[in-house]
Short mmCIF file of C-alpha atoms in Angstrom, two decimals:
data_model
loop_
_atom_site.label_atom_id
_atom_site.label_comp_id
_atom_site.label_asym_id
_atom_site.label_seq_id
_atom_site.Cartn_x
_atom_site.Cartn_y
_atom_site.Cartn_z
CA UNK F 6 -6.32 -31.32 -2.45
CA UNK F 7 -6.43 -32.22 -6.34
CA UNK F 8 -2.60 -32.12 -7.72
CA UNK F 9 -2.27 -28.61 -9.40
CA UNK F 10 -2.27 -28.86 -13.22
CA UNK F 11 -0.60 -26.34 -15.38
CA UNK F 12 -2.74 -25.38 -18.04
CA UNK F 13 -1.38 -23.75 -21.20
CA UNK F 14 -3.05 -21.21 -22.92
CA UNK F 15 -2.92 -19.10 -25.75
CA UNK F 16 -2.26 -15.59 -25.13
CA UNK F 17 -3.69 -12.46 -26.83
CA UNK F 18 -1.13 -10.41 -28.89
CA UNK F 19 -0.03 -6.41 -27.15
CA UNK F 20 -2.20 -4.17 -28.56
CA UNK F 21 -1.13 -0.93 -30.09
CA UNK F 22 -1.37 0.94 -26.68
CA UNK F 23 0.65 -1.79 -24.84
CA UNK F 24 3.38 -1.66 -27.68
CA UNK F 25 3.08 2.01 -27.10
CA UNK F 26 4.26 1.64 -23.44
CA UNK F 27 6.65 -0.32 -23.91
CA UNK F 28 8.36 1.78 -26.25
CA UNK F 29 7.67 4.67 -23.97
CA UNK F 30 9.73 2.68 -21.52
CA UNK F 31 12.82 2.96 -23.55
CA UNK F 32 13.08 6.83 -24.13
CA UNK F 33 14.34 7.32 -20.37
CA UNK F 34 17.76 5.22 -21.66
CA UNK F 35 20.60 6.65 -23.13
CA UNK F 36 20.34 6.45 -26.90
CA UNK F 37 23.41 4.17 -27.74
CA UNK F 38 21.54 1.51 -25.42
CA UNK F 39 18.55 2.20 -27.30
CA UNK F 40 20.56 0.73 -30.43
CA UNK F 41 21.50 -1.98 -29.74
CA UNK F 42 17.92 -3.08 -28.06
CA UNK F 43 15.48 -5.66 -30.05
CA UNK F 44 11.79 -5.33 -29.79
CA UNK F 45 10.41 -7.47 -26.51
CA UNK F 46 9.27 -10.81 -27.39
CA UNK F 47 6.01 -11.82 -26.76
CA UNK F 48 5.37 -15.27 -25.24
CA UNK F 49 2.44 -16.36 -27.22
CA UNK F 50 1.08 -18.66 -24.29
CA UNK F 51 -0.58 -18.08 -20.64
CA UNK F 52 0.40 -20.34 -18.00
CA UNK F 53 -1.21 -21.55 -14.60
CA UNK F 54 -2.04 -23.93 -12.29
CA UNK F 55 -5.70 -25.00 -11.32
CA UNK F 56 -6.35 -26.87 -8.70
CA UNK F 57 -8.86 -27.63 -5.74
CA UNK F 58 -8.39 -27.10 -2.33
CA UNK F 59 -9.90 -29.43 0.50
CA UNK F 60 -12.69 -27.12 1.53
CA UNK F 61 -15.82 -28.75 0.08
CA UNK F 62 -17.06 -25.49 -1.40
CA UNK F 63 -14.06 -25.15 -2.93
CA UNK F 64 -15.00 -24.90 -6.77
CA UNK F 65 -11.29 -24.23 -7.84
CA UNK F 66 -8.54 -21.92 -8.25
CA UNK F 67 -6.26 -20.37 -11.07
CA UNK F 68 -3.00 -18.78 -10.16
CA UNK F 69 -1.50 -17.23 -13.43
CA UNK F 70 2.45 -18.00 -14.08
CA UNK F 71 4.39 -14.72 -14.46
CA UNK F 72 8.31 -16.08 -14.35
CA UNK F 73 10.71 -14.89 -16.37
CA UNK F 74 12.12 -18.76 -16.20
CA UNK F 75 8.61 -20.75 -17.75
CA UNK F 76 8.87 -18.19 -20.68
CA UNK F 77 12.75 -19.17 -21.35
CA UNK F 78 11.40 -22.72 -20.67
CA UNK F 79 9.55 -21.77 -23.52
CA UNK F 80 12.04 -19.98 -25.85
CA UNK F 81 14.60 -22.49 -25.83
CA UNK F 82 12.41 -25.96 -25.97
CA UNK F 83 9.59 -24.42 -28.65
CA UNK F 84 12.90 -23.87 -30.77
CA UNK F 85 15.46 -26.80 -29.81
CA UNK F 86 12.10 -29.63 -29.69
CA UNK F 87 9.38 -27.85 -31.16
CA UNK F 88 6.58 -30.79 -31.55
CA UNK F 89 7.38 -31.20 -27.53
CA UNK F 90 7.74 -27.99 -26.20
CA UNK F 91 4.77 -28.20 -23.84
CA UNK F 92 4.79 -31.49 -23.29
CA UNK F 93 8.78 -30.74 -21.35
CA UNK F 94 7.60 -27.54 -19.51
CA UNK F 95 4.32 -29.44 -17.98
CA UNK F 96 6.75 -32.38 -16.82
CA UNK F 97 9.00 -29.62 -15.66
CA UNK F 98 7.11 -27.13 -13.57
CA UNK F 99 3.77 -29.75 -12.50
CA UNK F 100 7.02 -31.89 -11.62
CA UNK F 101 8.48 -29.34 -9.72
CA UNK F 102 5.21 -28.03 -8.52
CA UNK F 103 4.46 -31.30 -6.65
CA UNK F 104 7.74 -31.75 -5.10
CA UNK F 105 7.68 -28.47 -3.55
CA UNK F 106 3.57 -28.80 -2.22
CA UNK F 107 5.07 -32.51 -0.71
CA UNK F 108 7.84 -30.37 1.48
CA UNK F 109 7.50 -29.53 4.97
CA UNK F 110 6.89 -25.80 5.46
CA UNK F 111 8.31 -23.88 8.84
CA UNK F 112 5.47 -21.80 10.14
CA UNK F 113 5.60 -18.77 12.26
CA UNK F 114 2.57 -17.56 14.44
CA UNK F 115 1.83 -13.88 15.27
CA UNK F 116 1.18 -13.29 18.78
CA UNK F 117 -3.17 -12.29 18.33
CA UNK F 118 -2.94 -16.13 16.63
CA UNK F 119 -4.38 -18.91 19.06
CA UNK F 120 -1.45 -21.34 19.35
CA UNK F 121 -4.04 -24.06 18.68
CA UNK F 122 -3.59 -23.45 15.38
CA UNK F 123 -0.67 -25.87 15.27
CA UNK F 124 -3.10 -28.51 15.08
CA UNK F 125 -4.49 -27.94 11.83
CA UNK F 126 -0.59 -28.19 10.41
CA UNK F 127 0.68 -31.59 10.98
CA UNK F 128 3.75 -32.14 9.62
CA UNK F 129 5.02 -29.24 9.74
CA UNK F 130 7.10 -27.12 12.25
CA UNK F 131 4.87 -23.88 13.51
CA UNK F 132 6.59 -21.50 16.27
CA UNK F 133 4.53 -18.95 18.47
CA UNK F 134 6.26 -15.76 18.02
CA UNK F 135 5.84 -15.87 22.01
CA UNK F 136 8.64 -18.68 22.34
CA UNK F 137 11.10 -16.57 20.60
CA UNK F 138 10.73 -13.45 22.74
CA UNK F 139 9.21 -11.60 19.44
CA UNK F 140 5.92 -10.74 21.42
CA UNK F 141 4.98 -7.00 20.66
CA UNK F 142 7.16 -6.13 17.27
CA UNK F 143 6.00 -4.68 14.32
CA UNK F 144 4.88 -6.80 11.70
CA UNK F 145 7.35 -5.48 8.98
CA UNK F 146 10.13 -6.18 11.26
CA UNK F 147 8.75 -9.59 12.26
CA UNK F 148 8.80 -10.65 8.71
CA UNK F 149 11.97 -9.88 8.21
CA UNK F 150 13.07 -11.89 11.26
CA UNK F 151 10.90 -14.12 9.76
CA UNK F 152 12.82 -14.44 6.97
CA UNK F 153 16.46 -14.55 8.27
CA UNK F 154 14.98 -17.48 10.24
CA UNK F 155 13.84 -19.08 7.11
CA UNK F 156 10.32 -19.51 7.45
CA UNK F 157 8.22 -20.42 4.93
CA UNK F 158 5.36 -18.19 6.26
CA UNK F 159 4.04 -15.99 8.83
CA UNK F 160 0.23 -15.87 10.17
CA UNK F 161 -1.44 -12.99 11.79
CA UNK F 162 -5.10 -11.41 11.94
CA UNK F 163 -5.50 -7.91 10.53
CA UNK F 164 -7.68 -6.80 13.33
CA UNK F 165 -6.47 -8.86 17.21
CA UNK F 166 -10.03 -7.95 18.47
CA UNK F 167 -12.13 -9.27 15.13
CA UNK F 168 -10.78 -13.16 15.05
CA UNK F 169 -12.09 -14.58 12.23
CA UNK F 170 -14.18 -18.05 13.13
CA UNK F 171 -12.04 -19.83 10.76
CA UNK F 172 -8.67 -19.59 9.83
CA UNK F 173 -7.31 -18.20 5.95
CA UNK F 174 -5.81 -20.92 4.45
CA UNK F 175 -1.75 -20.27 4.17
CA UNK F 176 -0.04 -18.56 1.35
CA UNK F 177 2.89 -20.23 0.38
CA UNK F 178 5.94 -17.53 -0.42
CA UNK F 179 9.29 -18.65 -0.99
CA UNK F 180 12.04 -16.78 0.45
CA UNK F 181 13.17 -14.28 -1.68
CA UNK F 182 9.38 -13.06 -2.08
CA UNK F 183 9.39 -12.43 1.86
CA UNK F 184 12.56 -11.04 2.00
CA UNK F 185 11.68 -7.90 -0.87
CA UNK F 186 8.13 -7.49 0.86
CA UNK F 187 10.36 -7.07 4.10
CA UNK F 188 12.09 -4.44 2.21
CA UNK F 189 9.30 -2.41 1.30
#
């Protein structure tokens, strides 16, 4: 896999509608809140990563930034340093990026997934939900076991009797992201 790269990209400005909604927003609080609110600040920039996978046909992906920290990244440097504003957030977040891609990730297996699976992971821990005792429980309650047990992700098929030939490549979630999905 190619090292991700964030790319930073100028955004286009709300449009009347959007400023419209966002005002819209407002009129459910009370009015002396309403006061003392300033208009939202655009962040004039997109961020993402691209990268490319190891699948040969991979041509490339883009996974859009939307973090409430990059765009303070990007209040406070643009005004404290403002000829190196981008320069600090790409050394901060592709920094950060690649530290967190280099980690080992704990893996959980659902019970219709072939243990063998394990093999395509080295270096990292996988567990069969079989050598917990989890066999048979509902997904929404496995991923929240999941999560007290601090996995980094759970794999199952959608359909047990429809295996697909290969497996989907893993989605990587950090913790608090599994444990408001388990919520839901």
């Amino acid at each position: 896999m190619l090292p991700p790269r964030l790319v930073i990209e100028k955004s286009k400005l709300w449009n009347e509608r959007q400023r419209a909604a966002l005002a819209q927003e407002q009129l459910a609080l009370a009015p002396a809140v309403i006061q003392k609110l300033r208009e939202l600040e655009q962040i004039p920039w997109n961020f993402s990563y691209r990268f490319v996978c190891d699948d040969g046909r991979c041509s490339g992906h883009e996974l859009q930034v939307i973090d409430w920290e990059i765009g303070q990244s990007y209040r406070k440097w643009s005004r404290t340093d403002p000829t190196r504003w981008r320069e600090m957030i790409r050394q901060r977040y592709e920094d950060e990026l690649q530290r967190k891609t280099d980690l080992e990730m704990r893996v959980l297996l659902d019970e219709n997934v072939p243990i063998e699976l394990a093999d395509e992971l080295p270096g990292h821990e996988v567990v069969h939900v079989n050598d917990l005792g989890w066999k048979g429980i509902s997904n929404g309650e496995l991923l929240r076991r999941a999560d007290e047990a601090h996995f980094d992700a759970l794999v199952n098929w959608r359909q047990p009797s429809a295996r697909p030939a290969e497996p989907r490549p893993l989605q990587r979630r950090s913790h608090s992201a599994s444990a408001a999905k388990a919520r839901q």
